[in-house]
GROMACS .gro file of C-alpha atoms in nm:
model
  440
    1MET     CA    1  10.155   9.399   7.787
    2THR     CA    2  10.135   9.779   7.748
    3SER     CA    3  10.335  10.018   7.965
    4THR     CA    4  10.021  10.111   8.158
    5GLU     CA    5   9.968   9.743   8.249
    6LEU     CA    6  10.316   9.689   8.391
    7THR     CA    7  10.336   9.613   8.762
    8ILE     CA    8  10.589   9.786   8.985
    9TYR     CA    9  10.780   9.458   8.993
   10ASP     CA   10  10.793   9.453   8.610
   11ARG     CA   11  10.910   9.814   8.600
   12LEU     CA   12  11.183   9.761   8.858
   13MET     CA   13  11.301   9.446   8.683
   14GLN     CA   14  11.333   9.634   8.353
   15LEU     CA   15  11.520   9.916   8.523
   16LEU     CA   16  11.764   9.692   8.709
   17GLN     CA   17  11.832   9.490   8.394
   18HIS     CA   18  11.892   9.811   8.201
   19LEU     CA   19  12.144   9.925   8.462
   20GLY     CA   20  12.310   9.585   8.482
   21ILE     CA   21  12.222   9.529   8.848
   22ASP     CA   22  12.172   9.178   8.983
   23GLN     CA   23  12.252   9.267   9.346
   24ALA     CA   24  12.250   9.598   9.530
   25HIS     CA   25  12.187   9.773   9.857
   26PHE     CA   26  11.833   9.915   9.876
   27ALA     CA   27  11.694  10.192  10.097
   28ALA     CA   28  11.337  10.316  10.127
   29ARG     CA   29  11.074  10.448  10.366
   30ASN     CA   30  10.847  10.144  10.350
   31LEU     CA   31  10.866   9.809  10.175
   32GLY     CA   32  10.589   9.927   9.943
   33ASP     CA   33  10.722   9.920   9.588
   34LEU     CA   34  10.999   9.677   9.683
   35SER     CA   35  10.769   9.413   9.831
   36ASP     CA   36  10.735   9.186   9.528
   37LEU     CA   37  11.102   9.222   9.432
   38ALA     CA   38  11.213   9.133   9.786
   39ALA     CA   39  10.969   8.843   9.807
   40GLN     CA   40  11.074   8.691   9.475
   41HIS     CA   41  11.444   8.782   9.472
   42PRO     CA   42  11.576   8.824   9.827
   43GLU     CA   43  11.921   8.730   9.695
   44TRP     CA   44  11.928   9.058   9.500
   45PHE     CA   45  11.932   9.251   9.828
   46ALA     CA   46  12.283   9.295   9.962
   47SER     CA   47  12.103   9.493  10.231
   48LEU     CA   48  11.775   9.668  10.297
   49THR     CA   49  11.737   9.990  10.497
   50LEU     CA   50  11.392  10.118  10.599
   51VAL     CA   51  11.348  10.465  10.747
   52CYS     CA   52  11.056  10.491  10.993
   53PRO     CA   53  10.843  10.236  10.806
   54TRP     CA   54  10.491  10.128  10.890
   55MET     CA   55  10.503   9.762  11.000
   56PRO     CA   56  10.689   9.586  10.714
   57ASP     CA   57  10.557   9.241  10.623
   58ARG     CA   58  10.736   8.991  10.848
   59ASP     CA   59  10.722   8.718  10.585
   60ILE     CA   60  10.916   8.939  10.342
   61ILE     CA   61  11.176   9.084  10.577
   62SER     CA   62  11.253   8.761  10.764
   63PRO     CA   63  11.479   8.618  10.487
   64LEU     CA   64  11.662   8.953  10.488
   65ALA     CA   65  11.696   8.976  10.866
   66SER     CA   66  12.076   8.968  10.881
   67ARG     CA   67  12.087   9.235  10.608
   68LEU     CA   68  11.812   9.459  10.747
   69LEU     CA   69  11.848   9.799  10.916
   70VAL     CA   70  11.536   9.976  11.041
   71PHE     CA   71  11.530  10.331  11.171
   72ARG     CA   72  11.239  10.384  11.409
   73GLY     CA   73  11.093  10.709  11.538
   74ASP     CA   74  11.080  10.808  11.901
   75ARG     CA   75  10.703  10.847  11.938
   76ALA     CA   76  10.503  10.586  12.126
   77VAL     CA   77  10.347  10.461  11.803
   78TYR     CA   78  10.689  10.328  11.703
   79ASP     CA   79  10.705  10.106  12.011
   80ARG     CA   80  10.487   9.865  11.810
   81LEU     CA   81  10.734   9.880  11.522
   82GLN     CA   82  11.019   9.794  11.758
   83GLN     CA   83  10.827   9.497  11.896
   84HIS     CA   84  10.750   9.392  11.538
   85ILE     CA   85  11.115   9.411  11.427
   86GLU     CA   86  11.236   9.234  11.740
   87THR     CA   87  11.045   8.924  11.624
   88VAL     CA   88  11.283   8.911  11.326
   89PRO     CA   89  11.611   8.788  11.479
   90GLY     CA   90  11.922   8.953  11.337
   91ALA     CA   91  11.762   9.277  11.219
   92LYS     CA   92  11.928   9.599  11.337
   93LEU     CA   93  11.726   9.883  11.487
   94ALA     CA   94  11.820  10.251  11.533
   95THR     CA   95  11.619  10.547  11.663
   96LEU     CA   96  11.562  10.887  11.503
   97HIS     CA   97  11.428  11.171  11.711
   98ASP     CA   98  11.220  11.317  11.430
   99ASP     CA   99  10.978  11.074  11.277
  100ARG     CA  100  10.683  11.256  11.124
  101SER     CA  101  10.616  11.122  10.778
  102TRP     CA  102  10.626  11.474  10.629
  103SER     CA  103  10.927  11.607  10.827
  104ASP     CA  104  11.254  11.664  10.644
  105LEU     CA  105  11.422  11.403  10.859
  106ILE     CA  106  11.715  11.327  10.626
  107ALA     CA  107  11.809  11.695  10.618
  108ARG     CA  108  11.769  11.740  10.992
  109HIS     CA  109  11.956  11.424  11.089
  110THR     CA  110  12.209  11.371  10.810
  111GLN     CA  111  12.504  11.303  11.039
  112GLU     CA  112  12.301  11.086  11.275
  113ILE     CA  113  12.175  10.869  10.988
  114ALA     CA  114  12.515  10.851  10.820
  115ALA     CA  115  12.681  10.744  11.146
  116VAL     CA  116  12.459  10.435  11.155
  117LEU     CA  117  12.402  10.366  10.786
  118LEU     CA  118  12.761  10.379  10.656
  119PRO     CA  119  12.905  10.121  10.900
  120PHE     CA  120  12.604   9.898  10.838
  121LEU     CA  121  12.651   9.912  10.460
  122ALA     CA  122  13.026   9.856  10.494
  123GLU     CA  123  12.958   9.544  10.698
  124GLN     CA  124  12.715   9.414  10.437
  125THR     CA  125  12.968   9.480  10.159
  126ALA     CA  126  13.219   9.234  10.306
  127SER     CA  127  13.148   9.016  10.001
  128PRO     CA  128  13.219   9.270   9.728
  129LEU     CA  129  12.932   9.364   9.499
  130ARG     CA  130  12.997   9.398   9.130
  131ARG     CA  131  13.091   9.759   9.059
  132LEU     CA  132  12.887   9.934   8.793
  133SER     CA  133  13.035  10.123   8.501
  134LEU     CA  134  12.764  10.389   8.500
  135PRO     CA  135  12.867  10.749   8.426
  136ASP     CA  136  12.846  10.979   8.727
  137GLY     CA  137  12.551  11.213   8.670
  138GLU     CA  138  12.369  10.988   8.423
  139ARG     CA  139  11.993  11.036   8.415
  140GLY     CA  140  11.726  10.839   8.234
  141VAL     CA  141  11.380  10.688   8.238
  142VAL     CA  142  11.307  10.316   8.208
  143ALA     CA  143  10.954  10.172   8.221
  144GLY     CA  144  10.824  10.498   8.366
  145ILE     CA  145  11.083  10.510   8.646
  146SER     CA  146  11.337  10.793   8.643
  147TYR     CA  147  11.689  10.737   8.774
  148HIS     CA  148  11.988  10.954   8.860
  149VAL     CA  149  12.336  10.809   8.908
  150GLN     CA  150  12.582  10.974   9.147
  151GLY     CA  151  12.920  10.850   9.264
  152SER     CA  152  13.091  10.518   9.204
  153GLY     CA  153  13.133  10.191   9.390
  154PRO     CA  154  12.891   9.920   9.499
  155PRO     CA  155  12.535   9.998   9.383
  156LEU     CA  156  12.297  10.160   9.634
  157VAL     CA  157  11.939  10.201   9.508
  158LEU     CA  158  11.748  10.479   9.684
  159MET     CA  159  11.370  10.458   9.656
  160PRO     CA  160  11.143  10.761   9.708
  161ILE     CA  161  11.121  10.825  10.081
  162GLY     CA  162  10.756  10.902  10.153
  163LEU     CA  163  10.658  11.265  10.207
  164VAL     CA  164  11.010  11.383  10.296
  165PRO     CA  165  11.052  11.720  10.113
  166SER     CA  166  11.420  11.697  10.017
  167GLN     CA  167  11.422  11.318   9.991
  168TRP     CA  168  11.780  11.176  10.003
  169GLU     CA  169  11.952  11.489   9.872
  170PRO     CA  170  12.110  11.607  10.201
  171ILE     CA  171  12.297  11.279  10.252
  172MET     CA  172  12.395  11.226   9.888
  173PRO     CA  173  12.745  11.384   9.916
  174VAL     CA  174  12.829  11.131  10.188
  175LEU     CA  175  12.673  10.827  10.019
  176SER     CA  176  12.815  10.900   9.674
  177GLU     CA  177  13.167  10.902   9.815
  178HIS     CA  178  13.135  10.532   9.888
  179PHE     CA  179  12.864  10.401   9.655
  180CYS     CA  180  12.723  10.424   9.308
  181THR     CA  181  12.394  10.572   9.424
  182ILE     CA  182  12.093  10.537   9.197
  183THR     CA  183  11.804  10.759   9.305
  184LEU     CA  184  11.468  10.654   9.166
  185GLY     CA  185  11.160  10.868   9.108
  186GLY     CA  186  10.873  10.944   8.873
  187ALA     CA  187  10.498  10.901   8.873
  188GLU     CA  188  10.507  10.522   8.915
  189LEU     CA  189  10.671  10.505   9.259
  190GLY     CA  190  10.599  10.588   9.619
  191MET     CA  191  10.363  10.860   9.735
  192VAL     CA  192  10.365  11.023   9.391
  193SER     CA  193  10.209  10.712   9.244
  194LEU     CA  194   9.958  10.686   9.529
  195LEU     CA  195   9.847  11.049   9.498
  196GLU     CA  196   9.816  11.022   9.120
  197LYS     CA  197   9.619  10.697   9.135
  198ARG     CA  198   9.391  10.827   9.408
  199ALA     CA  199   9.306  11.136   9.204
  200THR     CA  200   9.206  10.928   8.902
  201THR     CA  201   8.955  10.710   9.086
  202ALA     CA  202   8.592  10.791   9.014
  203GLY     CA  203   8.486  10.791   9.379
  204TYR     CA  204   8.758  11.035   9.483
  205ARG     CA  205   8.697  11.270   9.192
  206ASP     CA  206   8.323  11.266   9.261
  207MET     CA  207   8.395  11.387   9.614
  208VAL     CA  208   8.615  11.673   9.494
  209ARG     CA  209   8.362  11.753   9.224
  210ALA     CA  210   8.095  11.779   9.495
  211LEU     CA  211   8.312  12.025   9.687
  212VAL     CA  212   8.369  12.239   9.377
  213LYS     CA  213   7.996  12.233   9.296
  214GLU     CA  214   7.909  12.338   9.653
  215ALA     CA  215   8.159  12.624   9.620
  216GLN     CA  216   7.975  12.743   9.305
  217LEU     CA  217   8.297  12.805   9.116
  218GLN     CA  218   8.239  13.039   8.823
  219LEU     CA  219   8.437  13.048   8.499
  220GLY     CA  220   8.727  13.287   8.526
  221HIS     CA  221   8.749  13.269   8.905
  222SER     CA  222   9.100  13.218   9.040
  223VAL     CA  223   9.166  12.907   9.245
  224LEU     CA  224   9.427  12.813   9.506
  225GLU     CA  225   9.485  12.451   9.607
  226VAL     CA  226   9.664  12.434   9.943
  227GLY     CA  227   9.879  12.124   9.981
  228CYS     CA  228   9.859  12.038   9.612
  229GLY     CA  229  10.113  11.754   9.634
  230THR     CA  230  10.180  11.626   9.283
  231GLY     CA  231   9.921  11.861   9.135
  232ALA     CA  232   9.683  11.583   9.036
  233LEU     CA  233   9.370  11.766   9.153
  234SER     CA  234   9.484  12.101   9.015
  235ARG     CA  235   9.533  11.939   8.674
  236TRP     CA  236   9.196  11.766   8.700
  237LEU     CA  237   9.025  12.094   8.790
  238ALA     CA  238   9.189  12.266   8.492
  239GLY     CA  239   9.034  12.003   8.267
  240HIS     CA  240   8.701  12.012   8.453
  241THR     CA  241   8.675  12.388   8.391
  242ASN     CA  242   8.810  12.359   8.035
  243GLY     CA  243   9.106  12.581   8.117
  244GLN     CA  244   8.888  12.878   8.205
  245ASN     CA  245   9.014  12.923   8.561
  246PRO     CA  246   9.368  13.021   8.663
  247ILE     CA  247   9.482  12.766   8.922
  248THR     CA  248   9.772  12.789   9.165
  249GLY     CA  249   9.895  12.492   9.364
  250VAL     CA  250  10.108  12.546   9.673
  251ASP     CA  251  10.291  12.282   9.876
  252ILE     CA  252  10.574  12.268  10.127
  253ASN     CA  253  10.716  11.955   9.963
  254ARG     CA  254  10.978  12.044   9.701
  255TYR     CA  255  10.995  11.682   9.585
  256PHE     CA  256  10.624  11.677   9.501
  257LEU     CA  257  10.647  12.016   9.333
  258ARG     CA  258  10.924  11.894   9.100
  259GLU     CA  259  10.711  11.596   8.999
  260ALA     CA  260  10.405  11.824   8.966
  261ALA     CA  261  10.591  12.054   8.729
  262ASP     CA  262  10.708  11.761   8.516
  263MET     CA  263  10.357  11.620   8.481
  264ALA     CA  264  10.197  11.959   8.420
  265ARG     CA  265  10.421  12.021   8.119
  266SER     CA  266  10.238  11.753   7.923
  267HIS     CA  267   9.893  11.863   8.039
  268THR     CA  268   9.650  12.018   7.790
  269PHE     CA  269   9.589  12.321   8.011
  270GLN     CA  270   9.940  12.361   8.146
  271SER     CA  271   9.930  12.738   8.092
  272VAL     CA  272   9.655  12.788   8.351
  273VAL     CA  273   9.815  12.578   8.626
  274LYS     CA  274  10.121  12.691   8.817
  275PHE     CA  275  10.292  12.557   9.128
  276GLN     CA  276  10.499  12.718   9.400
  277GLU     CA  277  10.647  12.632   9.735
  278GLY     CA  278  10.468  12.744  10.047
  279ASN     CA  279  10.350  12.649  10.395
  280ALA     CA  280   9.979  12.597  10.459
  281THR     CA  281  10.007  12.782  10.790
  282ALA     CA  282  10.189  13.082  10.635
  283LEU     CA  283  10.072  13.107  10.275
  284PRO     CA  284  10.301  13.316  10.050
  285PHE     CA  285  10.021  13.537   9.915
  286ASP     CA  286   9.875  13.877   9.995
  287ASP     CA  287   9.526  13.909  10.140
  288ASP     CA  288   9.218  13.865   9.921
  289GLN     CA  289   9.377  13.694   9.618
  290PHE     CA  290   9.154  13.398   9.520
  291GLU     CA  291   8.785  13.333   9.460
  292LEU     CA  292   8.817  12.971   9.571
  293THR     CA  293   9.072  12.834   9.815
  294PHE     CA  294   9.053  12.462   9.888
  295ALA     CA  295   9.251  12.183  10.053
  296VAL     CA  296   9.199  11.807  10.028
  297THR     CA  297   9.339  11.577  10.302
  298VAL     CA  298   9.586  11.840  10.421
  299LEU     CA  299   9.448  11.979  10.747
  300GLU     CA  300   9.516  11.643  10.913
  301GLU     CA  301   9.888  11.711  10.890
  302VAL     CA  302   9.919  12.075  10.998
  303ASP     CA  303   9.787  12.314  11.261
  304ALA     CA  304   9.430  12.306  11.128
  305ASP     CA  305   9.321  12.633  11.291
  306ALA     CA  306   9.620  12.822  11.154
  307ALA     CA  307   9.581  12.672  10.805
  308LEU     CA  308   9.209  12.754  10.789
  309ALA     CA  309   9.278  13.110  10.902
  310GLU     CA  310   9.537  13.146  10.625
  311MET     CA  311   9.300  13.004  10.365
  312ILE     CA  312   9.038  13.258  10.469
  313ARG     CA  313   9.293  13.542  10.464
  314VAL     CA  314   9.400  13.487  10.103
  315THR     CA  315   9.042  13.440   9.978
  316ARG     CA  316   8.863  13.743   9.835
  317PRO     CA  317   8.552  13.876  10.012
  318GLY     CA  318   8.257  13.684   9.871
  319GLY     CA  319   8.485  13.396   9.774
  320LYS     CA  320   8.463  13.041   9.902
  321VAL     CA  321   8.683  12.823  10.121
  322GLY     CA  322   8.652  12.444  10.094
  323VAL     CA  323   8.817  12.168  10.297
  324ILE     CA  324   8.809  11.787  10.287
  325VAL     CA  325   8.969  11.578  10.561
  326ARG     CA  326   8.985  11.204  10.620
  327ALA     CA  327   8.734  11.089  10.882
  328LYS     CA  328   8.906  10.880  11.145
  329ASP     CA  329   8.592  10.893  11.360
  330VAL     CA  330   8.383  10.694  11.107
  331PRO     CA  331   8.425  10.322  11.023
  332TYR     CA  332   8.532  10.213  10.678
  333PHE     CA  333   8.318   9.983  10.470
  334VAL     CA  334   8.497   9.701  10.289
  335ASN     CA  335   8.295   9.461  10.075
  336LEU     CA  336   8.494   9.144  10.140
  337PRO     CA  337   8.373   8.794  10.236
  338LEU     CA  338   8.525   8.795  10.586
  339GLU     CA  339   8.425   8.645  10.918
  340ASP     CA  340   8.244   8.910  11.128
  341GLY     CA  341   8.523   8.956  11.383
  342LEU     CA  342   8.793   9.002  11.119
  343LYS     CA  343   8.569   9.230  10.912
  344ALA     CA  344   8.508   9.453  11.213
  345LYS     CA  345   8.882   9.459  11.283
  346VAL     CA  346   8.987   9.574  10.936
  347GLU     CA  347   8.701   9.826  10.911
  348HIS     CA  348   8.780   9.998  11.239
  349PRO     CA  349   8.920  10.353  11.195
  350SER     CA  350   9.234  10.259  11.389
  351ALA     CA  351   9.318   9.987  11.136
  352GLN     CA  352   9.523  10.221  10.919
  353GLY     CA  353   9.681  10.419  11.199
  354SER     CA  354   9.644  10.785  11.293
  355ASP     CA  355   9.629  11.050  11.023
  356ALA     CA  356   9.635  11.361  11.240
  357VAL     CA  357   9.920  11.543  11.409
  358ALA     CA  358   9.870  11.748  11.725
  359GLY     CA  359   9.648  12.034  11.617
  360GLY     CA  360   9.553  11.857  11.295
  361CYS     CA  361   9.196  11.768  11.204
  362ALA     CA  362   9.085  11.423  11.090
  363ASP     CA  363   8.734  11.414  11.231
  364ALA     CA  364   8.406  11.606  11.259
  365GLY     CA  365   8.591  11.881  11.442
  366LEU     CA  366   8.621  12.032  11.096
  367TYR     CA  367   8.260  12.147  11.119
  368ARG     CA  368   8.316  12.327  11.450
  369ARG     CA  369   8.620  12.501  11.304
  370PHE     CA  370   8.415  12.631  11.012
  371GLN     CA  371   8.129  12.745  11.236
  372VAL     CA  372   8.349  12.944  11.475
  373SER     CA  373   8.545  13.104  11.189
  374MET     CA  374   8.434  13.421  11.012
  375LEU     CA  375   8.292  13.213  10.725
  376THR     CA  376   7.920  13.234  10.651
  377ASP     CA  377   7.670  13.015  10.466
  378VAL     CA  378   7.863  12.709  10.581
  379LYS     CA  379   7.776  12.380  10.411
  380MET     CA  380   7.882  12.058  10.587
  381PHE     CA  381   7.863  11.707  10.445
  382PRO     CA  382   8.030  11.376  10.529
  383TYR     CA  383   8.124  11.182  10.217
  384LEU     CA  384   8.202  10.815  10.154
  385ALA     CA  385   8.448  10.803   9.866
  386ALA     CA  386   8.404  10.461   9.705
  387PHE     CA  387   8.698  10.282   9.546
  388ASN     CA  388   8.674   9.958   9.347
  389GLU     CA  389   8.995   9.981   9.145
  390GLU     CA  390   9.221   9.678   9.169
  391TRP     CA  391   9.523   9.872   9.297
  392VAL     CA  392   9.318   9.973   9.602
  393ILE     CA  393   9.283   9.606   9.700
  394ASP     CA  394   9.661   9.573   9.722
  395PHE     CA  395   9.690   9.907   9.904
  396PHE     CA  396   9.424   9.803  10.155
  397GLN     CA  397   9.595   9.472  10.227
  398GLY     CA  398   9.923   9.648  10.290
  399ALA     CA  399   9.760   9.913  10.510
  400VAL     CA  400   9.590   9.671  10.750
  401GLY     CA  401   9.818   9.367  10.723
  402HIS     CA  402  10.046   9.480  11.006
  403MET     CA  403   9.771   9.427  11.266
  404LEU     CA  404   9.678   9.073  11.161
  405ASP     CA  405   9.819   8.740  11.264
  406ARG     CA  406   9.912   8.479  11.004
  407THR     CA  407   9.568   8.315  11.005
  408GLU     CA  408   9.387   8.648  10.970
  409LYS     CA  409   9.626   8.766  10.699
  410ALA     CA  410   9.568   8.445  10.501
  411ALA     CA  411   9.192   8.492  10.533
  412LEU     CA  412   9.220   8.853  10.414
  413GLN     CA  413   9.437   8.752  10.117
  414ALA     CA  414   9.190   8.482  10.017
  415ALA     CA  415   8.897   8.720  10.046
  416CYS     CA  416   9.074   8.984   9.838
  417ALA     CA  417   9.163   8.728   9.571
  418GLN     CA  418   8.800   8.617   9.558
  419ALA     CA  419   8.681   8.978   9.535
  420LYS     CA  420   8.921   9.039   9.245
  421THR     CA  421   8.783   8.736   9.064
  422ASP     CA  422   8.420   8.830   9.132
  423GLY     CA  423   8.470   9.201   9.069
  424THR     CA  424   8.286   9.277   9.393
  425PHE     CA  425   8.552   9.470   9.586
  426VAL     CA  426   8.437   9.808   9.719
  427PHE     CA  427   8.630  10.013   9.972
  428SER     CA  428   8.444  10.318  10.103
  429TYR     CA  429   8.670  10.569  10.273
  430PRO     CA  430   8.489  10.829  10.488
  431HIS     CA  431   8.569  11.200  10.473
  432HIS     CA  432   8.435  11.521  10.625
  433CYS     CA  433   8.375  11.812  10.386
  434ALA     CA  434   8.289  12.178  10.449
  435VAL     CA  435   8.249  12.489  10.236
  436GLY     CA  436   8.199  12.846  10.360
  437GLN     CA  437   8.190  13.198  10.218
  438LYS     CA  438   8.414  13.486  10.321
  439PRO     CA  439   8.197  13.785  10.412
  440LEU     CA  440   8.187  14.080  10.173
   0.00000   0.00000   0.00000
């Protein structure tokens, strides 16, 4: 098996074996990358902490109930999570008053989290874990997963924590006083992996390619990607234009930017792509700087009007502004052999939760925003981005599984397994796209 064929379970197993870990505390945002490890080796989990997760699989967390701590948010959407966790007797639940997936919640609530987490971990360490003899500060990469060791004591494995900009860093001084903390990262885990995989799928790239074509990007024109994340699309565009266009990626997430810089260093056209920190609603650029300014699945998560105004401001007169948002007002299409009622349930836009914050845009309101802006020659086009890659099947099951009962989940799993065998799986994810020109 080549390194590109390794599953996350295989990679984590290699890493843990390399570090000499056969039992540890684990902490993460969602079960995600830990699902298979927890399902196959629950005994390896001295404890599991989840921070504002999205409906963890009950079958996986039930054996860990007495060793499970879940932080929930205080929005109404997390009432469902509380009800879900309360069906797992023994699990502990705590509330954070800042729960947006992209908020820097560890930094803003370090003391609040520590006040709950440390006593919980101390209780779970009543039966001493084997201490590791790993040098403080050691860094390395095993099976594509990077690790950083800090402190000494019982092992505490910290998985990437979603979109949180500073990740676990603000609480590390506290945790490393009591534990041998091992922070994991790299392109194979968490949201970094998801963003990188998404950008390599043919259907997704075709959609972005259509946006760039509609914008009539010329060789030599400067480009700004707002909300570049891991830089996957900026790197793709550099290759698409054969390195002829200077490209800048800006993002508010320092964690993503570090990963973006690491991956860009090995890119053929690394010299034409640069990344910097910045807020979509207050871009760190002077007026009239770029011939093309674009954003892909970003305006859902910010004040869309403010972000669009900023994108227009930094675009040169005669230049183009392009935006793609997820379409939560359009049903999905999933080619799976499911009973009609279940198929309708998993294809409904609400199946994967809400993508938009207050003021964000995840619907056809994008077109109104473009039409009332100063932009001219506005082009508007919905787009179904088709995915048939195998990893999308697993992602889809995880995304909708929380809303299904055991019978429905079994039916979905069987249908997905059959679709894998037949090679017939297609998941079409709807988006709204718009391109406009800044007046001369």
